[in-house]
Amino acid sequence: MKIGIFGGTFDPIHMGHLIMAEQARFAEELDEIWFIPAKTPPHKKGPHMDATHRLAMVERAVADHPSFCASRIELDRKGPSYTVDTMIFLGKMYPQHQFYLIMGADMVLHLPKWHRIKEILERVSVIGLLRPGYSLDEKELSPEVRRRLTLVSKGVKVDISSTNLRNRLIRGDSVRYLIPESVRLYMEENQLYGPS
């Protein structure tokens, strides 16, 4: 099977994440996409919403898509959530699968700085999706990244960020149609992100 791995803080997950995942699934004919919330993202300084809440929101966001699922693999591991550790683990658990990392093209530029990037690229291909306001000149990328990269430029580009959503929620602004309704209800029930 061809499995897309979409890792992230998902603080909170939003429609932009889901649209990117669906476009990657369609572009590379992926069988499934596994959303993997990071417990302790090494590149983002906290504070973050509690990992259990972030996983619960991801589970609700992907529940109605037959090819999407949430995984707690990084939440159950101690220490920082390094992609290389996740991919080594998944490769051992599911040697029959081909794995593809899904990310915004803006993150593709940072790949050379990732922890043990060469080991990651030995194990997976990368699907980079262009986002509004970002461009990517493949000449800027290392030959190793270019060889393993599929750049998806077609499709809907949605300019939503989790940071912007958190700010909207703190101000008490509407996030309707920016996040799945099931996620909005979960946030409301658990009093997450709202004005203090």
JSON list of C-alpha atoms in Angstrom, two decimals:
[
{"chain": "A", "resi": 1, "resn": "MET", "atom": "CA", "xyz": [0.00, 0.00, 0.00]},
{"chain": "A", "resi": 2, "resn": "LYS", "atom": "CA", "xyz": [1.01, 3.59, -0.59]},
{"chain": "A", "resi": 3, "resn": "ILE", "atom": "CA", "xyz": [0.68, 5.47, 2.70]},
{"chain": "A", "resi": 4, "resn": "GLY", "atom": "CA", "xyz": [0.90, 9.22, 3.13]},
{"chain": "A", "resi": 5, "resn": "ILE", "atom": "CA", "xyz": [2.32, 10.36, 6.46]},
{"chain": "A", "resi": 6, "resn": "PHE", "atom": "CA", "xyz": [1.10, 13.78, 7.51]},
{"chain": "A", "resi": 7, "resn": "GLY", "atom": "CA", "xyz": [2.86, 14.80, 10.70]},
{"chain": "A", "resi": 8, "resn": "GLY", "atom": "CA", "xyz": [2.33, 18.04, 12.50]},
{"chain": "A", "resi": 9, "resn": "THR", "atom": "CA", "xyz": [1.47, 19.78, 15.70]},
{"chain": "A", "resi": 10, "resn": "PHE", "atom": "CA", "xyz": [-2.17, 20.13, 14.57]},
{"chain": "A", "resi": 11, "resn": "ASP", "atom": "CA", "xyz": [-2.69, 22.85, 17.17]},
{"chain": "A", "resi": 12, "resn": "PRO", "atom": "CA", "xyz": [-5.49, 22.82, 16.01]},
{"chain": "A", "resi": 13, "resn": "ILE", "atom": "CA", "xyz": [-6.08, 20.77, 12.85]},
{"chain": "A", "resi": 14, "resn": "HIS", "atom": "CA", "xyz": [-7.96, 22.77, 10.21]},
{"chain": "A", "resi": 15, "resn": "MET", "atom": "CA", "xyz": [-9.50, 22.53, 6.74]},
{"chain": "A", "resi": 16, "resn": "GLY", "atom": "CA", "xyz": [-6.18, 23.50, 5.13]},
{"chain": "A", "resi": 17, "resn": "HIS", "atom": "CA", "xyz": [-4.57, 20.33, 6.53]},
{"chain": "A", "resi": 18, "resn": "LEU", "atom": "CA", "xyz": [-7.44, 18.18, 5.26]},
{"chain": "A", "resi": 19, "resn": "ILE", "atom": "CA", "xyz": [-7.46, 19.78, 1.80]},
{"chain": "A", "resi": 20, "resn": "MET", "atom": "CA", "xyz": [-3.67, 19.32, 1.49]},
{"chain": "A", "resi": 21, "resn": "ALA", "atom": "CA", "xyz": [-3.98, 15.67, 2.50]},
{"chain": "A", "resi": 22, "resn": "GLU", "atom": "CA", "xyz": [-6.74, 15.02, -0.02]},
{"chain": "A", "resi": 23, "resn": "GLN", "atom": "CA", "xyz": [-4.77, 16.71, -2.82]},
{"chain": "A", "resi": 24, "resn": "ALA", "atom": "CA", "xyz": [-1.69, 14.64, -1.97]},
{"chain": "A", "resi": 25, "resn": "ARG", "atom": "CA", "xyz": [-3.80, 11.47, -1.89]},
{"chain": "A", "resi": 26, "resn": "PHE", "atom": "CA", "xyz": [-5.23, 12.24, -5.31]},
{"chain": "A", "resi": 27, "resn": "ALA", "atom": "CA", "xyz": [-1.94, 13.41, -6.89]},
{"chain": "A", "resi": 28, "resn": "GLU", "atom": "CA", "xyz": [0.08, 10.35, -5.84]},
{"chain": "A", "resi": 29, "resn": "GLU", "atom": "CA", "xyz": [-2.80, 7.83, -5.74]},
{"chain": "A", "resi": 30, "resn": "LEU", "atom": "CA", "xyz": [-2.19, 7.11, -2.07]},
{"chain": "A", "resi": 31, "resn": "ASP", "atom": "CA", "xyz": [-4.25, 4.36, -0.45]},
{"chain": "A", "resi": 32, "resn": "GLU", "atom": "CA", "xyz": [-4.33, 5.95, 2.99]},
{"chain": "A", "resi": 33, "resn": "ILE", "atom": "CA", "xyz": [-3.13, 9.00, 4.86]},
{"chain": "A", "resi": 34, "resn": "TRP", "atom": "CA", "xyz": [-2.06, 8.70, 8.47]},
{"chain": "A", "resi": 35, "resn": "PHE", "atom": "CA", "xyz": [-2.21, 11.93, 10.47]},
{"chain": "A", "resi": 36, "resn": "ILE", "atom": "CA", "xyz": [0.44, 11.81, 13.20]},
{"chain": "A", "resi": 37, "resn": "PRO", "atom": "CA", "xyz": [0.30, 14.56, 15.83]},
{"chain": "A", "resi": 38, "resn": "ALA", "atom": "CA", "xyz": [3.73, 15.37, 17.28]},
{"chain": "A", "resi": 39, "resn": "LYS", "atom": "CA", "xyz": [4.05, 15.02, 21.03]},
{"chain": "A", "resi": 40, "resn": "THR", "atom": "CA", "xyz": [7.05, 17.34, 21.34]},
{"chain": "A", "resi": 41, "resn": "PRO", "atom": "CA", "xyz": [7.82, 18.98, 17.98]},
{"chain": "A", "resi": 42, "resn": "PRO", "atom": "CA", "xyz": [11.57, 19.74, 17.90]},
{"chain": "A", "resi": 43, "resn": "HIS", "atom": "CA", "xyz": [11.18, 22.75, 15.57]},
{"chain": "A", "resi": 44, "resn": "LYS", "atom": "CA", "xyz": [8.31, 24.51, 17.37]},
{"chain": "A", "resi": 45, "resn": "LYS", "atom": "CA", "xyz": [8.73, 25.95, 20.81]},
{"chain": "A", "resi": 46, "resn": "GLY", "atom": "CA", "xyz": [5.71, 25.55, 23.13]},
{"chain": "A", "resi": 47, "resn": "PRO", "atom": "CA", "xyz": [3.44, 25.91, 24.76]},
{"chain": "A", "resi": 48, "resn": "HIS", "atom": "CA", "xyz": [1.15, 23.63, 22.80]},
{"chain": "A", "resi": 49, "resn": "MET", "atom": "CA", "xyz": [-2.29, 22.34, 23.55]},
{"chain": "A", "resi": 50, "resn": "ASP", "atom": "CA", "xyz": [-2.12, 19.05, 25.44]},
{"chain": "A", "resi": 51, "resn": "ALA", "atom": "CA", "xyz": [-1.32, 16.18, 23.04]},
{"chain": "A", "resi": 52, "resn": "THR", "atom": "CA", "xyz": [-4.42, 14.20, 24.07]},
{"chain": "A", "resi": 53, "resn": "HIS", "atom": "CA", "xyz": [-6.66, 17.07, 22.99]},
{"chain": "A", "resi": 54, "resn": "ARG", "atom": "CA", "xyz": [-4.75, 17.51, 19.72]},
{"chain": "A", "resi": 55, "resn": "LEU", "atom": "CA", "xyz": [-5.11, 13.79, 18.94]},
{"chain": "A", "resi": 56, "resn": "ALA", "atom": "CA", "xyz": [-8.82, 13.87, 19.81]},
{"chain": "A", "resi": 57, "resn": "MET", "atom": "CA", "xyz": [-9.32, 16.81, 17.42]},
{"chain": "A", "resi": 58, "resn": "VAL", "atom": "CA", "xyz": [-7.45, 14.98, 14.63]},
{"chain": "A", "resi": 59, "resn": "GLU", "atom": "CA", "xyz": [-9.54, 11.85, 15.21]},
{"chain": "A", "resi": 60, "resn": "ARG", "atom": "CA", "xyz": [-12.73, 13.88, 14.85]},
{"chain": "A", "resi": 61, "resn": "ALA", "atom": "CA", "xyz": [-11.45, 15.73, 11.79]},
{"chain": "A", "resi": 62, "resn": "VAL", "atom": "CA", "xyz": [-10.61, 12.55, 9.85]},
{"chain": "A", "resi": 63, "resn": "ALA", "atom": "CA", "xyz": [-13.46, 10.33, 11.09]},
{"chain": "A", "resi": 64, "resn": "ASP", "atom": "CA", "xyz": [-15.67, 10.70, 8.02]},
{"chain": "A", "resi": 65, "resn": "HIS", "atom": "CA", "xyz": [-12.95, 10.09, 5.39]},
{"chain": "A", "resi": 66, "resn": "PRO", "atom": "CA", "xyz": [-12.47, 6.40, 4.48]},
{"chain": "A", "resi": 67, "resn": "SER", "atom": "CA", "xyz": [-8.79, 6.88, 3.58]},
{"chain": "A", "resi": 68, "resn": "PHE", "atom": "CA", "xyz": [-7.76, 9.08, 6.53]},
{"chain": "A", "resi": 69, "resn": "CYS", "atom": "CA", "xyz": [-6.85, 7.93, 10.03]},
{"chain": "A", "resi": 70, "resn": "ALA", "atom": "CA", "xyz": [-5.18, 9.33, 13.14]},
{"chain": "A", "resi": 71, "resn": "SER", "atom": "CA", "xyz": [-2.15, 7.70, 14.75]},
{"chain": "A", "resi": 72, "resn": "ARG", "atom": "CA", "xyz": [-0.81, 8.17, 18.25]},
{"chain": "A", "resi": 73, "resn": "ILE", "atom": "CA", "xyz": [2.62, 6.70, 17.44]},
{"chain": "A", "resi": 74, "resn": "GLU", "atom": "CA", "xyz": [4.54, 9.86, 18.38]},
{"chain": "A", "resi": 75, "resn": "LEU", "atom": "CA", "xyz": [2.41, 10.49, 21.46]},
{"chain": "A", "resi": 76, "resn": "ASP", "atom": "CA", "xyz": [3.40, 7.12, 22.91]},
{"chain": "A", "resi": 77, "resn": "ARG", "atom": "CA", "xyz": [7.14, 7.68, 22.41]},
{"chain": "A", "resi": 78, "resn": "LYS", "atom": "CA", "xyz": [9.36, 9.52, 24.86]},
{"chain": "A", "resi": 79, "resn": "GLY", "atom": "CA", "xyz": [11.44, 12.52, 23.82]},
{"chain": "A", "resi": 80, "resn": "PRO", "atom": "CA", "xyz": [11.19, 14.83, 20.81]},
{"chain": "A", "resi": 81, "resn": "SER", "atom": "CA", "xyz": [9.06, 13.76, 17.84]},
{"chain": "A", "resi": 82, "resn": "TYR", "atom": "CA", "xyz": [11.74, 13.23, 15.21]},
{"chain": "A", "resi": 83, "resn": "THR", "atom": "CA", "xyz": [10.42, 12.12, 11.82]},
{"chain": "A", "resi": 84, "resn": "VAL", "atom": "CA", "xyz": [13.36, 9.76, 11.32]},
{"chain": "A", "resi": 85, "resn": "ASP", "atom": "CA", "xyz": [12.40, 7.75, 14.43]},
{"chain": "A", "resi": 86, "resn": "THR", "atom": "CA", "xyz": [8.79, 7.53, 13.26]},
{"chain": "A", "resi": 87, "resn": "MET", "atom": "CA", "xyz": [9.79, 6.38, 9.78]},
{"chain": "A", "resi": 88, "resn": "ILE", "atom": "CA", "xyz": [12.23, 3.76, 11.11]},
{"chain": "A", "resi": 89, "resn": "PHE", "atom": "CA", "xyz": [9.49, 2.40, 13.38]},
{"chain": "A", "resi": 90, "resn": "LEU", "atom": "CA", "xyz": [6.87, 2.38, 10.61]},
{"chain": "A", "resi": 91, "resn": "GLY", "atom": "CA", "xyz": [9.30, 0.73, 8.18]},
{"chain": "A", "resi": 92, "resn": "LYS", "atom": "CA", "xyz": [9.86, -2.11, 10.66]},
{"chain": "A", "resi": 93, "resn": "MET", "atom": "CA", "xyz": [6.16, -2.48, 11.48]},
{"chain": "A", "resi": 94, "resn": "TYR", "atom": "CA", "xyz": [4.92, -2.26, 7.88]},
{"chain": "A", "resi": 95, "resn": "PRO", "atom": "CA", "xyz": [7.77, -3.31, 5.54]},
{"chain": "A", "resi": 96, "resn": "GLN", "atom": "CA", "xyz": [5.25, -3.99, 2.75]},
{"chain": "A", "resi": 97, "resn": "HIS", "atom": "CA", "xyz": [4.12, -0.32, 2.59]},
{"chain": "A", "resi": 98, "resn": "GLN", "atom": "CA", "xyz": [5.61, 2.59, 0.64]},
{"chain": "A", "resi": 99, "resn": "PHE", "atom": "CA", "xyz": [5.62, 5.78, 2.71]},
{"chain": "A", "resi": 100, "resn": "TYR", "atom": "CA", "xyz": [5.28, 9.37, 1.52]},
{"chain": "A", "resi": 101, "resn": "LEU", "atom": "CA", "xyz": [5.78, 12.41, 3.74]},
{"chain": "A", "resi": 102, "resn": "ILE", "atom": "CA", "xyz": [3.19, 15.12, 3.10]},
{"chain": "A", "resi": 103, "resn": "MET", "atom": "CA", "xyz": [4.04, 18.75, 3.80]},
{"chain": "A", "resi": 104, "resn": "GLY", "atom": "CA", "xyz": [3.59, 22.27, 2.59]},
{"chain": "A", "resi": 105, "resn": "ALA", "atom": "CA", "xyz": [6.20, 23.39, 0.07]},
{"chain": "A", "resi": 106, "resn": "ASP", "atom": "CA", "xyz": [7.35, 25.99, 2.60]},
{"chain": "A", "resi": 107, "resn": "MET", "atom": "CA", "xyz": [8.50, 23.11, 4.85]},
{"chain": "A", "resi": 108, "resn": "VAL", "atom": "CA", "xyz": [10.30, 21.40, 1.95]},
{"chain": "A", "resi": 109, "resn": "LEU", "atom": "CA", "xyz": [12.86, 24.23, 2.00]},
{"chain": "A", "resi": 110, "resn": "HIS", "atom": "CA", "xyz": [13.69, 23.34, 5.62]},
{"chain": "A", "resi": 111, "resn": "LEU", "atom": "CA", "xyz": [14.22, 19.62, 4.96]},
{"chain": "A", "resi": 112, "resn": "PRO", "atom": "CA", "xyz": [18.04, 19.87, 4.80]},
{"chain": "A", "resi": 113, "resn": "LYS", "atom": "CA", "xyz": [17.97, 21.07, 8.44]},
{"chain": "A", "resi": 114, "resn": "TRP", "atom": "CA", "xyz": [15.86, 18.13, 9.66]},
{"chain": "A", "resi": 115, "resn": "HIS", "atom": "CA", "xyz": [17.38, 15.67, 12.12]},
{"chain": "A", "resi": 116, "resn": "ARG", "atom": "CA", "xyz": [19.04, 12.83, 10.14]},
{"chain": "A", "resi": 117, "resn": "ILE", "atom": "CA", "xyz": [17.44, 13.92, 6.86]},
{"chain": "A", "resi": 118, "resn": "LYS", "atom": "CA", "xyz": [19.50, 11.51, 4.74]},
{"chain": "A", "resi": 119, "resn": "GLU", "atom": "CA", "xyz": [18.03, 8.55, 6.64]},
{"chain": "A", "resi": 120, "resn": "ILE", "atom": "CA", "xyz": [14.53, 9.95, 6.15]},
{"chain": "A", "resi": 121, "resn": "LEU", "atom": "CA", "xyz": [15.05, 10.35, 2.40]},
{"chain": "A", "resi": 122, "resn": "GLU", "atom": "CA", "xyz": [16.35, 6.76, 2.17]},
{"chain": "A", "resi": 123, "resn": "ARG", "atom": "CA", "xyz": [13.00, 5.58, 3.52]},
{"chain": "A", "resi": 124, "resn": "VAL", "atom": "CA", "xyz": [10.36, 7.89, 2.06]},
{"chain": "A", "resi": 125, "resn": "SER", "atom": "CA", "xyz": [9.37, 10.09, -0.82]},
{"chain": "A", "resi": 126, "resn": "VAL", "atom": "CA", "xyz": [8.18, 13.63, -0.13]},
{"chain": "A", "resi": 127, "resn": "ILE", "atom": "CA", "xyz": [5.02, 15.27, -1.44]},
{"chain": "A", "resi": 128, "resn": "GLY", "atom": "CA", "xyz": [5.24, 19.06, -1.22]},
{"chain": "A", "resi": 129, "resn": "LEU", "atom": "CA", "xyz": [2.09, 21.11, -1.76]},
{"chain": "A", "resi": 130, "resn": "LEU", "atom": "CA", "xyz": [2.29, 24.75, -2.73]},
{"chain": "A", "resi": 131, "resn": "ARG", "atom": "CA", "xyz": [0.52, 27.11, -0.33]},
{"chain": "A", "resi": 132, "resn": "PRO", "atom": "CA", "xyz": [-0.68, 30.66, -1.03]},
{"chain": "A", "resi": 133, "resn": "GLY", "atom": "CA", "xyz": [2.08, 33.22, -0.66]},
{"chain": "A", "resi": 134, "resn": "TYR", "atom": "CA", "xyz": [4.87, 30.65, -0.99]},
{"chain": "A", "resi": 135, "resn": "SER", "atom": "CA", "xyz": [6.88, 29.71, -4.04]},
{"chain": "A", "resi": 136, "resn": "LEU", "atom": "CA", "xyz": [9.49, 27.04, -4.40]},
{"chain": "A", "resi": 137, "resn": "ASP", "atom": "CA", "xyz": [12.34, 27.00, -6.85]},
{"chain": "A", "resi": 138, "resn": "GLU", "atom": "CA", "xyz": [13.47, 23.39, -7.02]},
{"chain": "A", "resi": 139, "resn": "LYS", "atom": "CA", "xyz": [16.98, 24.62, -7.88]},
{"chain": "A", "resi": 140, "resn": "GLU", "atom": "CA", "xyz": [17.24, 25.77, -4.25]},
{"chain": "A", "resi": 141, "resn": "LEU", "atom": "CA", "xyz": [16.91, 22.17, -3.05]},
{"chain": "A", "resi": 142, "resn": "SER", "atom": "CA", "xyz": [19.66, 19.62, -2.58]},
{"chain": "A", "resi": 143, "resn": "PRO", "atom": "CA", "xyz": [19.88, 16.86, -5.21]},
{"chain": "A", "resi": 144, "resn": "GLU", "atom": "CA", "xyz": [18.82, 14.29, -2.56]},
{"chain": "A", "resi": 145, "resn": "VAL", "atom": "CA", "xyz": [15.61, 16.20, -1.80]},
{"chain": "A", "resi": 146, "resn": "ARG", "atom": "CA", "xyz": [14.87, 16.86, -5.50]},
{"chain": "A", "resi": 147, "resn": "ARG", "atom": "CA", "xyz": [15.17, 13.14, -6.29]},
{"chain": "A", "resi": 148, "resn": "ARG", "atom": "CA", "xyz": [12.61, 12.21, -3.63]},
{"chain": "A", "resi": 149, "resn": "LEU", "atom": "CA", "xyz": [10.22, 15.15, -4.12]},
{"chain": "A", "resi": 150, "resn": "THR", "atom": "CA", "xyz": [6.92, 15.40, -5.95]},
{"chain": "A", "resi": 151, "resn": "LEU", "atom": "CA", "xyz": [5.72, 18.99, -6.02]},
{"chain": "A", "resi": 152, "resn": "VAL", "atom": "CA", "xyz": [1.95, 19.43, -6.27]},
{"chain": "A", "resi": 153, "resn": "SER", "atom": "CA", "xyz": [1.07, 22.85, -7.62]},
{"chain": "A", "resi": 154, "resn": "LYS", "atom": "CA", "xyz": [-2.43, 22.16, -8.93]},
{"chain": "A", "resi": 155, "resn": "GLY", "atom": "CA", "xyz": [-5.51, 22.23, -6.78]},
{"chain": "A", "resi": 156, "resn": "VAL", "atom": "CA", "xyz": [-7.08, 24.44, -4.18]},
{"chain": "A", "resi": 157, "resn": "LYS", "atom": "CA", "xyz": [-4.68, 26.55, -2.14]},
{"chain": "A", "resi": 158, "resn": "VAL", "atom": "CA", "xyz": [-6.11, 27.51, 1.22]},
{"chain": "A", "resi": 159, "resn": "ASP", "atom": "CA", "xyz": [-4.39, 30.11, 3.37]},
{"chain": "A", "resi": 160, "resn": "ILE", "atom": "CA", "xyz": [-5.22, 28.93, 6.89]},
{"chain": "A", "resi": 161, "resn": "SER", "atom": "CA", "xyz": [-2.71, 28.62, 9.70]},
{"chain": "A", "resi": 162, "resn": "SER", "atom": "CA", "xyz": [-3.11, 27.13, 13.15]},
{"chain": "A", "resi": 163, "resn": "THR", "atom": "CA", "xyz": [-1.51, 30.25, 14.65]},
{"chain": "A", "resi": 164, "resn": "ASN", "atom": "CA", "xyz": [-4.11, 32.46, 12.98]},
{"chain": "A", "resi": 165, "resn": "LEU", "atom": "CA", "xyz": [-6.89, 30.15, 14.16]},
{"chain": "A", "resi": 166, "resn": "ARG", "atom": "CA", "xyz": [-5.65, 30.22, 17.77]},
{"chain": "A", "resi": 167, "resn": "ASN", "atom": "CA", "xyz": [-5.57, 34.02, 17.64]},
{"chain": "A", "resi": 168, "resn": "ARG", "atom": "CA", "xyz": [-9.11, 34.13, 16.24]},
{"chain": "A", "resi": 169, "resn": "LEU", "atom": "CA", "xyz": [-10.33, 31.80, 18.97]},
{"chain": "A", "resi": 170, "resn": "ILE", "atom": "CA", "xyz": [-8.64, 33.83, 21.72]},
{"chain": "A", "resi": 171, "resn": "ARG", "atom": "CA", "xyz": [-10.37, 36.97, 20.40]},
{"chain": "A", "resi": 172, "resn": "GLY", "atom": "CA", "xyz": [-13.68, 35.09, 20.24]},
{"chain": "A", "resi": 173, "resn": "ASP", "atom": "CA", "xyz": [-13.89, 35.39, 16.42]},
{"chain": "A", "resi": 174, "resn": "SER", "atom": "CA", "xyz": [-15.70, 32.80, 14.31]},
{"chain": "A", "resi": 175, "resn": "VAL", "atom": "CA", "xyz": [-13.74, 29.86, 12.89]},
{"chain": "A", "resi": 176, "resn": "ARG", "atom": "CA", "xyz": [-16.73, 28.34, 11.13]},
{"chain": "A", "resi": 177, "resn": "TYR", "atom": "CA", "xyz": [-15.71, 26.74, 7.79]},
{"chain": "A", "resi": 178, "resn": "LEU", "atom": "CA", "xyz": [-12.02, 27.02, 8.76]},
{"chain": "A", "resi": 179, "resn": "ILE", "atom": "CA", "xyz": [-12.11, 23.89, 10.93]},
{"chain": "A", "resi": 180, "resn": "PRO", "atom": "CA", "xyz": [-14.36, 20.83, 10.77]},
{"chain": "A", "resi": 181, "resn": "GLU", "atom": "CA", "xyz": [-17.54, 21.28, 12.79]},
{"chain": "A", "resi": 182, "resn": "SER", "atom": "CA", "xyz": [-16.73, 18.19, 14.88]},
{"chain": "A", "resi": 183, "resn": "VAL", "atom": "CA", "xyz": [-13.45, 19.84, 15.91]},
{"chain": "A", "resi": 184, "resn": "ARG", "atom": "CA", "xyz": [-15.17, 23.15, 16.71]},
{"chain": "A", "resi": 185, "resn": "LEU", "atom": "CA", "xyz": [-17.68, 21.34, 18.92]},
{"chain": "A", "resi": 186, "resn": "TYR", "atom": "CA", "xyz": [-14.89, 19.43, 20.69]},
{"chain": "A", "resi": 187, "resn": "MET", "atom": "CA", "xyz": [-13.06, 22.70, 21.37]},
{"chain": "A", "resi": 188, "resn": "GLU", "atom": "CA", "xyz": [-16.24, 24.27, 22.68]},
{"chain": "A", "resi": 189, "resn": "GLU", "atom": "CA", "xyz": [-17.08, 21.28, 24.92]},
{"chain": "A", "resi": 190, "resn": "ASN", "atom": "CA", "xyz": [-13.56, 21.23, 26.36]},
{"chain": "A", "resi": 191, "resn": "GLN", "atom": "CA", "xyz": [-13.14, 25.03, 26.50]},
{"chain": "A", "resi": 192, "resn": "LEU", "atom": "CA", "xyz": [-9.98, 24.96, 24.36]},
{"chain": "A", "resi": 193, "resn": "TYR", "atom": "CA", "xyz": [-8.28, 28.05, 22.94]},
{"chain": "A", "resi": 194, "resn": "GLY", "atom": "CA", "xyz": [-11.11, 30.42, 23.90]},
{"chain": "A", "resi": 195, "resn": "PRO", "atom": "CA", "xyz": [-10.81, 33.80, 25.58]},
{"chain": "A", "resi": 196, "resn": "SER", "atom": "CA", "xyz": [-9.40, 33.51, 29.10]}
]
